[in-house]
Structure formats: C-alpha cells, structure tokens
Amino acid sequence: MPSTVSADRDQDREPTQRIKSTVMGASFGTLIEYFDYGSYAYLAPTIASVFFASGDSTAALVQTLAVFALSFAARPLGGLFWGHFGDRIGRKRTLTITIVGMGIATVAIGLLPGYAAIGLWAPVLLLIARLGQSFCAAGEYSGAAVLLGEHAPPHRRARSISFAPIGNASGLLVASCVATGLHAALSHEAMLSWGWRIPFLAGAPLTIIGWYIRRKLEETPAFLALTASGEVAKTPLMSGLKTHWRTMLRMLCIMGINAGGYYLVLSYMATYIEQEVHLSSFQAGVIVTVALVVYLPLLYVFAGLADRLGRKPVLLANCILLLTLSLPAFLVLNIGGFAVAFAVQLLMVAVFALNDSTFATFFIESFPARVRYSGFAIPFNFGVALFGGTTPLLSAWLIDRTGSSLAPAFIVMTLALVCLGALALSKDTDPQMATR
C-alpha cells in the first residue's frame, strides 16, 4: 500500500514539475497573440477614425472590422504551413519561430501612418500587417495546445491544456485593461494621435521575452518517440487529410461556435455595448475586463469537469445552453444600463467557458501524434477564418442593415446548432490517445 500511494503521489508530482516551464512558454505566446487581437478589437472605433476617411463613423467601424475579418484569410494557409512543420521539425521549434513573426507584424501596425498622412495606403498597409500577424498566429494556439497536451498525464490533460485558453483570455484581459486605461487617461485627440499605438508597440518587448522562454522549452515525449523510432511523417498534411478528413470536418463544425463565440463574446461585445447599449468606452471596457477576470478561473474549473466527466458532455452542455440562453440574454441586454450589461456579459462568458476549456483537448485526443499538429491546426484555423473574424463583421453588418440589435444572438444560436450536430456524430475521445 505505501508503495502504491507513493507512486500515485509521484505521478501527480512529476507532470507538475515537468510541465511548469511548458505552461509558461506555451501560454505566454498565446497571451501575446490575443493581446494583439484584443487591442485591435477594443480600440476598433479609434482605429476606424485613424485609418479610414472621416464622415460616416458606422461605415468606418464596419470597414475596420472588415480588415479584422479579411486578415483571417491568412489563417488557413498558416494552419497548413505551420501544421506541416509542427509535425516535421517538432512542436518547440515551430512555436519559437511563430512568436517572432507575430511580434514583427504587431509592431509594424503600431508604426503605420494614418489616413490623414497617406490616404488609402493606410488601410491597405494595415491589412497587410494584419495578414502577416494572422499567418504566424495560425501556428500559435494549435502548437501551444499540442505542446501542453503531449506533456500532460491523461488524468489531468484538460486542466493542463486549459492554460492555452487561459493565456488567450489573459491576453484579452491585458488588452482590455490597457484600452480602458488609455481611454480614461488620454483625451480623444491624444488617442487618435498616438495613444492607440501603445499596445502594438508593446509587442516588441513581449515578443523578446516570449522567444527567450520558448528557447528553453523541452520537446514533447510523443514527438521525441516519433523521432527515435523514425516514424515522423514526411508529408503530415497529406497523411492527415487522407486518413482523418472526416474527423477534421467534424472539428471544423465544432470550431464554428468556438471561433464565432470567442470573437463575439470576448472581444466584439465591448464595441456592441458601446454602440448598441450606448454606454461609454470606459464603461464597456470595465464590463469586459471584469468579465474576463471571472472567465479565467472558470476555464480551469470546467477543464477539471472535462477530466472527470469526459470532453463530449461538457461541449454538449455548452451548445444546449447557448441555444436556449442567447436570445433571452440579448433581449435583456437591450433594456440598457450598466448593471444589466454587466450581468449579461458575465452570463455569456460563463457559458462560453464550457467550450473554450474543453474543445482543444477533444481535438488533440482525436488525432495520432504523427499528424496531431496538422490535425489540430487545419480545422482550427479554417474555423477561425470562416467563423472568427467574420462574426463581429456579420454582427455589425446585420445590425446596420436590419436595425435589429438581436442579430448576434441568432448568429450564436446557428453556430451552436452546427456544433451540436457535429458532436452528435462524434464519439467521446480516449484520454490515452495523446500519449501515443
């Protein structure tokens, strides 16, 4: 008995010690990625004034969100590219490269001149920089999740992988804090002149720190085993598509609610609350910031639930709750007022946390190690391109065209229904899968 108890304790202690640096390296990169995305989303009204012709503020905002959406066109290509190299040269080396490329593109955005200085070239250059940022970001989340999942023991895998979305949400939280602080501290003129540049220029020191941390990471046991046995796939992209295309298609449908819900609930809502509920930029920033603070521990808690109950039940619960609560939530939200908006945002992030805490584990355990990076990166990035950047744009466009502020609710419900169908056709995953 003592030896069994000791072995169990060692089993818990060993992965904790082994993945500590991995958690920091993986999650810090995703923090940087979503700090950049969040900064763009939270400062969208200001960026619209800087990079597009003055006049119709609504049209400028839609154009700014269109740049955000168009930049996601680089995600599928990036998913194919980085997925291939992640399975060919390893998880660690690939993630060390992607963080540098992402940082360069982010700093470039902070250095761009506005429409008043160079006219139409301003939004063109903004789009080019965003495309470069998205291309490199395509390898970030999928690689970080695979790195964490392959280092983690099966009985704690969902909780270990949850540090990838925790890194994402932390990036949005930092971006929200910075944007809220800038709106509070600076005048409107100062924000238009130079204040909006601060978050993007901060990408330089953050990237250097992230690159240094990732250089110290260890490669995963699963990839090292493939290398030692000579089983590293020569063409992981083709191998994955040939043998796992049905799984990838189901994962793409599941990504609809994750990508669409993520960018709507955690980033676009700041703009929605400001534009449709008619609260100030500062009030909207406070609501989103506090909701993100609540969101972070929920990711770990719900990941623990997935470790105990399985991945599929948690994902199904998320779909059902979004189908039943989205429309009532937006109806209540449009009553107006700070307290109502705050309560609705807390409800939405709590429900969405069920998905975001669990889907990455479901993805990783659906593919063997030889094609795992590709198997994750391809549906993930195609899903982000199709549903992520387009959801805020479609929401703003539908509101403008129909005059109904309930449009986002129907978008979320549609995506939840698609995800529900994909889950109905999927079996729950085997926690032992990511160990081989």
Tab-separated table of C-alpha atoms in Angstrom:
chain	number	residue	atom	x	y	z
A	1	MET	CA	0.000	0.000	0.000
A	2	PRO	CA	2.672	2.620	0.862
A	3	SER	CA	4.415	1.998	-2.451
A	4	THR	CA	1.110	2.464	-4.330
A	5	VAL	CA	0.363	5.731	-2.519
A	6	SER	CA	3.899	6.919	-3.189
A	7	ALA	CA	3.577	6.029	-6.864
A	8	ASP	CA	0.315	7.984	-7.131
A	9	ARG	CA	1.917	10.998	-5.494
A	10	ASP	CA	4.889	10.765	-7.827
A	11	GLN	CA	2.503	10.545	-10.777
A	12	ASP	CA	0.922	13.856	-9.769
A	13	ARG	CA	4.225	15.494	-8.798
A	14	GLU	CA	6.239	14.529	-11.873
A	15	PRO	CA	3.976	16.078	-14.531
A	16	THR	CA	3.560	19.190	-12.383
A	17	GLN	CA	7.307	19.711	-12.274
A	18	ARG	CA	7.825	18.721	-15.903
A	19	ILE	CA	5.232	20.997	-17.485
A	20	LYS	CA	5.748	24.108	-15.318
A	21	SER	CA	8.087	25.739	-17.845
A	22	THR	CA	5.991	24.340	-20.700
A	23	VAL	CA	2.867	26.036	-19.337
A	24	MET	CA	4.698	29.350	-19.101
A	25	GLY	CA	6.197	29.117	-22.570
A	26	ALA	CA	3.037	27.936	-24.285
A	27	SER	CA	0.571	30.238	-22.539
A	28	PHE	CA	2.800	33.335	-22.788
A	29	GLY	CA	2.794	33.048	-26.566
A	30	THR	CA	-0.980	32.741	-26.731
A	31	LEU	CA	-1.203	35.700	-24.334
A	32	ILE	CA	0.779	37.828	-26.793
A	33	GLU	CA	-1.347	36.617	-29.724
A	34	TYR	CA	-4.642	37.567	-28.120
A	35	PHE	CA	-3.286	40.747	-26.564
A	36	ASP	CA	-2.677	41.909	-30.131
A	37	TYR	CA	-6.092	40.769	-31.370
A	38	GLY	CA	-7.824	42.198	-28.317
A	39	SER	CA	-6.089	45.563	-28.686
A	40	TYR	CA	-7.384	45.835	-32.242
A	41	ALA	CA	-10.917	44.848	-31.241
A	42	TYR	CA	-11.139	47.050	-28.137
A	43	LEU	CA	-9.704	50.058	-29.965
A	44	ALA	CA	-11.741	49.448	-33.144
A	45	PRO	CA	-13.661	52.771	-33.005
A	46	THR	CA	-10.383	54.695	-32.584
A	47	ILE	CA	-8.597	52.686	-35.298
A	48	ALA	CA	-11.564	53.366	-37.604
A	49	SER	CA	-11.048	57.112	-37.176
A	50	VAL	CA	-7.284	56.851	-37.798
A	51	PHE	CA	-7.226	54.582	-40.853
A	52	PHE	CA	-10.414	55.439	-42.731
A	53	ALA	CA	-11.896	58.619	-44.154
A	54	SER	CA	-13.840	60.712	-41.662
A	55	GLY	CA	-17.566	61.164	-42.160
A	56	ASP	CA	-19.732	58.128	-41.502
A	57	SER	CA	-18.485	56.619	-38.229
A	58	THR	CA	-20.601	53.476	-38.649
A	59	ALA	CA	-19.185	52.816	-42.127
A	60	ALA	CA	-15.639	53.369	-40.833
A	61	LEU	CA	-16.236	50.903	-37.994
A	62	VAL	CA	-17.595	48.282	-40.406
A	63	GLN	CA	-14.522	48.826	-42.629
A	64	THR	CA	-12.233	48.401	-39.622
A	65	LEU	CA	-13.974	45.154	-38.695
A	66	ALA	CA	-13.725	44.117	-42.357
A	67	VAL	CA	-9.919	44.444	-42.152
A	68	PHE	CA	-10.085	42.340	-38.999
A	69	ALA	CA	-12.157	39.720	-40.848
A	70	LEU	CA	-10.110	39.770	-44.084
A	71	SER	CA	-6.882	39.260	-42.175
A	72	PHE	CA	-8.200	35.870	-41.104
A	73	ALA	CA	-7.898	34.753	-44.728
A	74	ALA	CA	-4.256	34.044	-43.901
A	75	ARG	CA	-5.172	31.633	-41.130
A	76	PRO	CA	-5.947	28.563	-43.310
A	77	LEU	CA	-2.698	28.950	-45.246
A	78	GLY	CA	-0.852	29.431	-41.974
A	79	GLY	CA	-2.560	26.372	-40.499
A	80	LEU	CA	-1.409	24.223	-43.419
A	81	PHE	CA	2.120	25.658	-43.279
A	82	TRP	CA	2.746	25.525	-39.525
A	83	GLY	CA	0.856	22.264	-39.093
A	84	HIS	CA	3.253	20.641	-41.565
A	85	PHE	CA	6.354	21.957	-39.827
A	86	GLY	CA	4.990	21.242	-36.358
A	87	ASP	CA	4.739	17.569	-37.312
A	88	ARG	CA	8.033	17.584	-39.249
A	89	ILE	CA	10.512	19.576	-37.129
A	90	GLY	CA	8.766	19.496	-33.766
A	91	ARG	CA	6.419	21.493	-31.605
A	92	LYS	CA	9.070	23.546	-29.800
A	93	ARG	CA	10.989	24.764	-32.872
A	94	THR	CA	7.820	25.729	-34.696
A	95	LEU	CA	6.476	27.737	-31.752
A	96	THR	CA	9.801	29.557	-31.380
A	97	ILE	CA	9.502	30.781	-34.978
A	98	THR	CA	5.830	31.753	-34.909
A	99	ILE	CA	6.140	34.032	-31.903
A	100	VAL	CA	8.855	36.105	-33.579
A	101	GLY	CA	6.912	36.531	-36.820
A	102	MET	CA	3.796	37.517	-34.925
A	103	GLY	CA	5.702	40.112	-32.912
A	104	ILE	CA	7.215	41.744	-36.000
A	105	ALA	CA	3.797	42.158	-37.637
A	106	THR	CA	2.290	43.569	-34.448
A	107	VAL	CA	4.969	46.226	-34.025
A	108	ALA	CA	4.527	47.144	-37.710
A	109	ILE	CA	0.865	48.010	-37.024
A	110	GLY	CA	1.944	50.385	-34.258
A	111	LEU	CA	4.274	52.213	-36.652
A	112	LEU	CA	1.829	52.722	-39.530
A	113	PRO	CA	0.813	56.258	-40.584
A	114	GLY	CA	-2.910	57.016	-40.686
A	115	TYR	CA	-5.345	58.029	-43.417
A	116	ALA	CA	-4.633	61.741	-42.924
A	117	ALA	CA	-0.970	61.150	-43.817
A	118	ILE	CA	-1.066	58.673	-46.719
A	119	GLY	CA	-4.716	58.281	-47.679
A	120	LEU	CA	-5.900	54.906	-48.956
A	121	TRP	CA	-2.478	53.350	-48.408
A	122	ALA	CA	-3.174	53.460	-44.658
A	123	PRO	CA	-5.907	50.765	-44.610
A	124	VAL	CA	-4.015	48.772	-47.274
A	125	LEU	CA	-0.873	48.628	-45.132
A	126	LEU	CA	-2.982	47.880	-42.073
A	127	LEU	CA	-4.481	44.880	-43.859
A	128	ILE	CA	-1.040	43.630	-44.992
A	129	ALA	CA	0.308	43.819	-41.437
A	130	ARG	CA	-2.765	42.046	-40.093
A	131	LEU	CA	-2.381	39.310	-42.724
A	132	GLY	CA	1.215	38.723	-41.634
A	133	GLN	CA	0.151	38.655	-37.996
A	134	SER	CA	-2.608	36.126	-38.692
A	135	PHE	CA	-0.358	33.879	-40.783
A	136	CYS	CA	2.101	33.484	-37.914
A	137	ALA	CA	-0.650	33.273	-35.297
A	138	ALA	CA	-2.049	30.253	-37.171
A	139	GLY	CA	0.630	28.079	-35.592
A	140	GLU	CA	0.340	29.536	-32.116
A	141	TYR	CA	-2.740	28.190	-30.372
A	142	SER	CA	-2.691	24.766	-32.024
A	143	GLY	CA	1.011	24.342	-31.282
A	144	ALA	CA	0.677	25.525	-27.692
A	145	ALA	CA	-2.226	23.160	-27.051
A	146	VAL	CA	-0.383	20.198	-28.594
A	147	LEU	CA	2.736	21.010	-26.579
A	148	LEU	CA	0.762	21.119	-23.333
A	149	GLY	CA	-1.327	18.064	-24.167
A	150	GLU	CA	1.638	15.853	-25.032
A	151	HIS	CA	3.448	16.778	-21.830
A	152	ALA	CA	0.389	16.228	-19.615
A	153	PRO	CA	-0.724	12.984	-17.930
A	154	PRO	CA	-4.068	11.645	-19.220
A	155	HIS	CA	-5.970	12.234	-15.963
A	156	ARG	CA	-5.042	15.960	-15.918
A	157	ARG	CA	-4.809	16.696	-19.636
A	158	ALA	CA	-7.793	19.020	-19.968
A	159	ARG	CA	-6.604	21.079	-16.997
A	160	SER	CA	-3.087	21.291	-18.442
A	161	ILE	CA	-4.338	22.287	-21.892
A	162	SER	CA	-6.658	24.870	-20.324
A	163	PHE	CA	-3.606	27.081	-19.840
A	164	ALA	CA	-3.663	27.734	-23.599
A	165	PRO	CA	-7.097	29.413	-23.498
A	166	ILE	CA	-6.158	30.931	-20.130
A	167	GLY	CA	-3.221	32.533	-21.954
A	168	ASN	CA	-5.615	33.740	-24.659
A	169	ALA	CA	-8.071	35.210	-22.193
A	170	SER	CA	-5.217	36.760	-20.209
A	171	GLY	CA	-4.102	38.483	-23.401
A	172	LEU	CA	-7.602	39.857	-23.920
A	173	LEU	CA	-7.713	40.891	-20.264
A	174	VAL	CA	-4.436	42.788	-20.513
A	175	ALA	CA	-5.607	44.390	-23.767
A	176	SER	CA	-8.902	45.391	-22.167
A	177	CYS	CA	-7.103	46.882	-19.161
A	178	VAL	CA	-4.729	48.815	-21.394
A	179	ALA	CA	-7.506	50.073	-23.687
A	180	THR	CA	-9.697	51.068	-20.718
A	181	GLY	CA	-6.759	52.802	-19.048
A	182	LEU	CA	-5.877	54.687	-22.235
A	183	HIS	CA	-9.475	55.878	-22.692
A	184	ALA	CA	-9.535	57.044	-19.065
A	185	ALA	CA	-6.126	58.752	-19.077
A	186	LEU	CA	-5.970	60.325	-22.529
A	187	SER	CA	-8.113	62.797	-24.394
A	188	HIS	CA	-9.863	61.781	-27.597
A	189	GLU	CA	-7.306	63.773	-29.589
A	190	ALA	CA	-4.365	62.097	-27.872
A	191	MET	CA	-5.851	58.652	-28.525
A	192	LEU	CA	-6.178	59.448	-32.218
A	193	SER	CA	-2.702	60.936	-32.398
A	194	TRP	CA	-0.531	58.387	-30.566
A	195	GLY	CA	-2.368	56.630	-27.731
A	196	TRP	CA	-3.730	53.796	-29.889
A	197	ARG	CA	-0.154	52.832	-30.897
A	198	ILE	CA	0.978	51.910	-27.380
A	199	PRO	CA	-0.458	48.356	-27.204
A	200	PHE	CA	1.002	47.402	-30.582
A	201	LEU	CA	4.460	48.803	-29.874
A	202	ALA	CA	4.414	46.884	-26.592
A	203	GLY	CA	4.612	43.781	-28.777
A	204	ALA	CA	8.372	44.297	-29.132
A	205	PRO	CA	9.457	43.599	-25.526
A	206	LEU	CA	6.735	40.952	-25.106
A	207	THR	CA	7.991	39.071	-28.161
A	208	ILE	CA	11.584	39.095	-26.956
A	209	ILE	CA	10.523	37.680	-23.593
A	210	GLY	CA	8.356	35.013	-25.229
A	211	TRP	CA	11.124	33.988	-27.648
A	212	TYR	CA	13.601	33.601	-24.782
A	213	ILE	CA	11.181	31.463	-22.741
A	214	ARG	CA	10.372	29.197	-25.672
A	215	ARG	CA	14.007	28.555	-26.478
A	216	LYS	CA	14.289	26.905	-23.050
A	217	LEU	CA	11.348	24.526	-23.566
A	218	GLU	CA	11.695	20.767	-23.921
A	219	GLU	CA	10.292	18.911	-26.899
A	220	THR	CA	7.299	16.681	-26.131
A	221	PRO	CA	7.748	12.983	-25.276
A	222	ALA	CA	5.365	11.990	-28.090
A	223	PHE	CA	7.390	13.771	-30.785
A	224	LEU	CA	10.708	12.551	-29.358
A	225	ALA	CA	9.344	8.990	-29.517
A	226	LEU	CA	8.394	9.505	-33.170
A	227	THR	CA	11.869	10.805	-33.923
A	228	ALA	CA	13.586	7.926	-32.108
A	229	SER	CA	11.513	5.326	-33.949
A	230	GLY	CA	11.858	7.024	-37.339
A	231	GLU	CA	8.090	7.419	-37.640
A	232	VAL	CA	7.949	11.204	-38.178
A	233	ALA	CA	5.572	11.772	-41.102
A	234	LYS	CA	7.271	13.006	-44.281
A	235	THR	CA	4.054	14.589	-45.539
A	236	PRO	CA	1.857	15.022	-42.449
A	237	LEU	CA	-0.548	17.280	-44.299
A	238	MET	CA	-1.364	14.680	-46.946
A	239	SER	CA	-1.348	11.835	-44.412
A	240	GLY	CA	-3.751	13.675	-42.135
A	241	LEU	CA	-6.147	14.679	-44.905
A	242	LYS	CA	-6.136	11.183	-46.398
A	243	THR	CA	-6.864	9.245	-43.229
A	244	HIS	CA	-8.595	11.765	-40.926
A	245	TRP	CA	-10.587	14.075	-43.212
A	246	ARG	CA	-13.907	13.113	-41.626
A	247	THR	CA	-12.579	13.914	-38.179
A	248	MET	CA	-11.212	17.238	-39.437
A	249	LEU	CA	-14.599	18.088	-40.923
A	250	ARG	CA	-16.342	17.429	-37.604
A	251	MET	CA	-13.703	19.508	-35.801
A	252	LEU	CA	-14.328	22.344	-38.272
A	253	CYS	CA	-18.027	22.351	-37.368
A	254	ILE	CA	-17.157	22.364	-33.665
A	255	MET	CA	-14.835	25.311	-34.323
A	256	GLY	CA	-17.810	27.339	-35.530
A	257	ILE	CA	-19.098	28.015	-32.035
A	258	ASN	CA	-15.621	28.282	-30.541
A	259	ALA	CA	-14.287	30.819	-33.045
A	260	GLY	CA	-17.520	32.717	-33.571
A	261	GLY	CA	-18.408	32.722	-29.908
A	262	TYR	CA	-14.913	33.709	-28.858
A	263	TYR	CA	-14.613	36.810	-31.010
A	264	LEU	CA	-18.192	37.846	-30.377
A	265	VAL	CA	-18.432	37.260	-26.623
A	266	LEU	CA	-14.890	38.185	-25.598
A	267	SER	CA	-13.932	40.971	-27.994
A	268	TYR	CA	-16.812	42.380	-30.099
A	269	MET	CA	-19.058	42.767	-27.049
A	270	ALA	CA	-17.051	45.807	-25.964
A	271	THR	CA	-17.942	47.537	-29.234
A	272	TYR	CA	-21.541	46.241	-29.086
A	273	ILE	CA	-22.088	47.578	-25.573
A	274	GLU	CA	-20.692	50.944	-26.612
A	275	GLN	CA	-22.596	51.208	-29.910
A	276	GLU	CA	-25.925	49.482	-29.137
A	277	VAL	CA	-26.363	49.770	-25.358
A	278	HIS	CA	-24.959	53.314	-25.515
A	279	LEU	CA	-22.533	53.072	-22.629
A	280	SER	CA	-19.216	54.912	-22.693
A	281	SER	CA	-15.977	53.350	-23.921
A	282	PHE	CA	-14.758	53.335	-20.334
A	283	GLN	CA	-17.911	51.577	-19.026
A	284	ALA	CA	-17.784	48.986	-21.811
A	285	GLY	CA	-14.117	48.390	-21.044
A	286	VAL	CA	-14.829	47.877	-17.343
A	287	ILE	CA	-17.572	45.330	-18.099
A	288	VAL	CA	-15.414	43.295	-20.470
A	289	THR	CA	-12.387	43.496	-18.177
A	290	VAL	CA	-14.209	42.265	-15.068
A	291	ALA	CA	-15.919	39.510	-17.090
A	292	LEU	CA	-12.510	38.311	-18.295
A	293	VAL	CA	-11.267	38.203	-14.696
A	294	VAL	CA	-14.175	35.862	-13.902
A	295	TYR	CA	-13.601	33.887	-17.104
A	296	LEU	CA	-10.001	32.865	-16.292
A	297	PRO	CA	-10.665	30.589	-13.276
A	298	LEU	CA	-13.797	29.181	-14.941
A	299	LEU	CA	-11.619	27.774	-17.736
A	300	TYR	CA	-9.631	25.712	-15.253
A	301	VAL	CA	-12.721	24.675	-13.286
A	302	PHE	CA	-14.616	23.465	-16.373
A	303	ALA	CA	-11.487	21.733	-17.683
A	304	GLY	CA	-11.460	19.807	-14.409
A	305	LEU	CA	-15.062	18.874	-15.111
A	306	ALA	CA	-13.999	17.558	-18.531
A	307	ASP	CA	-11.251	15.485	-16.873
A	308	ARG	CA	-13.872	13.859	-14.653
A	309	LEU	CA	-16.928	13.560	-16.912
A	310	GLY	CA	-15.366	13.410	-20.365
A	311	ARG	CA	-14.894	16.002	-23.106
A	312	LYS	CA	-18.093	15.496	-25.102
A	313	PRO	CA	-20.611	16.026	-22.241
A	314	VAL	CA	-19.094	19.429	-21.410
A	315	LEU	CA	-19.146	20.520	-25.067
A	316	LEU	CA	-22.757	19.357	-25.439
A	317	ALA	CA	-23.785	21.336	-22.357
A	318	ASN	CA	-22.268	24.469	-23.882
A	319	CYS	CA	-24.227	24.068	-27.137
A	320	ILE	CA	-27.539	23.492	-25.359
A	321	LEU	CA	-27.080	26.481	-23.050
A	322	LEU	CA	-26.137	28.800	-25.929
A	323	LEU	CA	-29.175	27.670	-27.912
A	324	THR	CA	-31.541	28.380	-25.029
A	325	LEU	CA	-29.966	31.474	-23.423
A	326	SER	CA	-28.543	33.620	-26.258
A	327	LEU	CA	-31.767	35.270	-27.407
A	328	PRO	CA	-33.084	35.993	-23.883
A	329	ALA	CA	-29.659	37.361	-22.944
A	330	PHE	CA	-29.601	39.861	-25.818
A	331	LEU	CA	-33.223	40.824	-25.212
A	332	VAL	CA	-32.360	41.669	-21.614
A	333	LEU	CA	-29.137	43.383	-22.684
A	334	ASN	CA	-31.082	45.839	-24.821
A	335	ILE	CA	-33.028	47.045	-21.798
A	336	GLY	CA	-29.928	49.140	-21.260
A	337	GLY	CA	-27.899	50.258	-18.294
A	338	PHE	CA	-24.546	49.331	-16.812
A	339	ALA	CA	-25.808	46.722	-14.331
A	340	VAL	CA	-27.831	44.817	-16.945
A	341	ALA	CA	-24.965	44.803	-19.462
A	342	PHE	CA	-22.572	43.625	-16.757
A	343	ALA	CA	-24.842	40.741	-15.698
A	344	VAL	CA	-25.443	39.573	-19.274
A	345	GLN	CA	-21.744	39.640	-20.107
A	346	LEU	CA	-20.951	37.552	-17.021
A	347	LEU	CA	-23.574	35.007	-18.071
A	348	MET	CA	-22.252	34.770	-21.632
A	349	VAL	CA	-18.614	34.298	-20.647
A	350	ALA	CA	-19.577	31.662	-18.072
A	351	VAL	CA	-21.493	29.633	-20.660
A	352	PHE	CA	-18.813	30.018	-23.319
A	353	ALA	CA	-16.116	28.892	-20.874
A	354	LEU	CA	-17.580	25.376	-21.077
A	355	ASN	CA	-16.491	25.174	-24.705
A	356	ASP	CA	-13.209	27.033	-24.550
A	357	SER	CA	-11.947	24.999	-21.603
A	358	THR	CA	-12.505	21.676	-23.350
A	359	PHE	CA	-12.504	21.786	-27.153
A	360	ALA	CA	-8.688	21.750	-27.523
A	361	THR	CA	-8.422	18.540	-25.502
A	362	PHE	CA	-11.154	16.996	-27.649
A	363	PHE	CA	-9.186	17.975	-30.788
A	364	ILE	CA	-5.820	16.688	-29.566
A	365	GLU	CA	-7.183	13.337	-28.481
A	366	SER	CA	-8.830	12.888	-31.877
A	367	PHE	CA	-5.537	12.588	-33.808
A	368	PRO	CA	-2.407	10.398	-33.510
A	369	ALA	CA	0.954	12.061	-32.786
A	370	ARG	CA	2.266	11.741	-36.390
A	371	VAL	CA	-0.354	14.194	-37.687
A	372	ARG	CA	-1.564	15.822	-34.463
A	373	TYR	CA	-0.243	19.356	-35.099
A	374	SER	CA	-1.703	19.316	-38.636
A	375	GLY	CA	-4.903	17.635	-37.470
A	376	PHE	CA	-5.433	20.409	-34.927
A	377	ALA	CA	-4.114	23.375	-36.915
A	378	ILE	CA	-6.074	22.765	-40.128
A	379	PRO	CA	-9.674	22.678	-38.796
A	380	PHE	CA	-8.806	25.184	-36.078
A	381	ASN	CA	-7.503	27.828	-38.478
A	382	PHE	CA	-10.066	27.187	-41.206
A	383	GLY	CA	-12.687	27.539	-38.480
A	384	VAL	CA	-11.188	30.780	-37.197
A	385	ALA	CA	-11.096	32.152	-40.765
A	386	LEU	CA	-14.676	31.147	-41.545
A	387	PHE	CA	-16.319	31.976	-38.234
A	388	GLY	CA	-13.934	34.043	-36.093
A	389	GLY	CA	-13.132	37.285	-37.828
A	390	THR	CA	-16.386	37.243	-39.792
A	391	THR	CA	-18.704	37.024	-36.774
A	392	PRO	CA	-18.087	40.588	-35.473
A	393	LEU	CA	-18.281	41.901	-39.049
A	394	LEU	CA	-21.502	39.994	-39.790
A	395	SER	CA	-22.995	41.154	-36.487
A	396	ALA	CA	-22.242	44.823	-37.208
A	397	TRP	CA	-23.431	44.499	-40.814
A	398	LEU	CA	-26.714	42.784	-39.885
A	399	ILE	CA	-27.420	45.333	-37.169
A	400	ASP	CA	-26.803	48.142	-39.662
A	401	ARG	CA	-28.931	46.509	-42.388
A	402	THR	CA	-31.832	45.199	-40.327
A	403	GLY	CA	-31.874	47.688	-37.499
A	404	SER	CA	-32.137	44.799	-35.047
A	405	SER	CA	-29.600	44.626	-32.243
A	406	LEU	CA	-30.560	40.958	-31.695
A	407	ALA	CA	-28.625	39.781	-34.765
A	408	PRO	CA	-25.615	38.498	-32.745
A	409	ALA	CA	-27.905	36.181	-30.745
A	410	PHE	CA	-29.160	34.443	-33.880
A	411	ILE	CA	-25.597	34.045	-35.156
A	412	VAL	CA	-24.529	32.363	-31.913
A	413	MET	CA	-27.578	30.084	-31.947
A	414	THR	CA	-26.898	28.998	-35.532
A	415	LEU	CA	-23.270	28.173	-34.756
A	416	ALA	CA	-24.282	26.269	-31.617
A	417	LEU	CA	-26.707	24.185	-33.679
A	418	VAL	CA	-23.956	23.296	-36.190
A	419	CYS	CA	-21.621	22.319	-33.338
A	420	LEU	CA	-24.354	20.218	-31.745
A	421	GLY	CA	-24.770	18.267	-34.986
A	422	ALA	CA	-21.030	17.587	-35.238
A	423	LEU	CA	-20.872	16.394	-31.642
A	424	ALA	CA	-23.829	14.071	-32.218
A	425	LEU	CA	-21.747	12.354	-34.933
A	426	SER	CA	-18.629	12.140	-32.744
A	427	LYS	CA	-17.595	9.703	-30.044
A	428	ASP	CA	-16.000	10.980	-26.866
A	429	THR	CA	-12.214	10.835	-27.010
A	430	ASP	CA	-9.791	8.471	-25.287
A	431	PRO	CA	-7.541	10.287	-22.775
A	432	GLN	CA	-4.768	7.783	-23.545
A	433	MET	CA	-4.711	8.928	-27.181
A	434	ALA	CA	-2.309	11.846	-26.735
A	435	THR	CA	0.322	9.576	-25.133
A	436	ARG	CA	0.975	7.817	-28.455
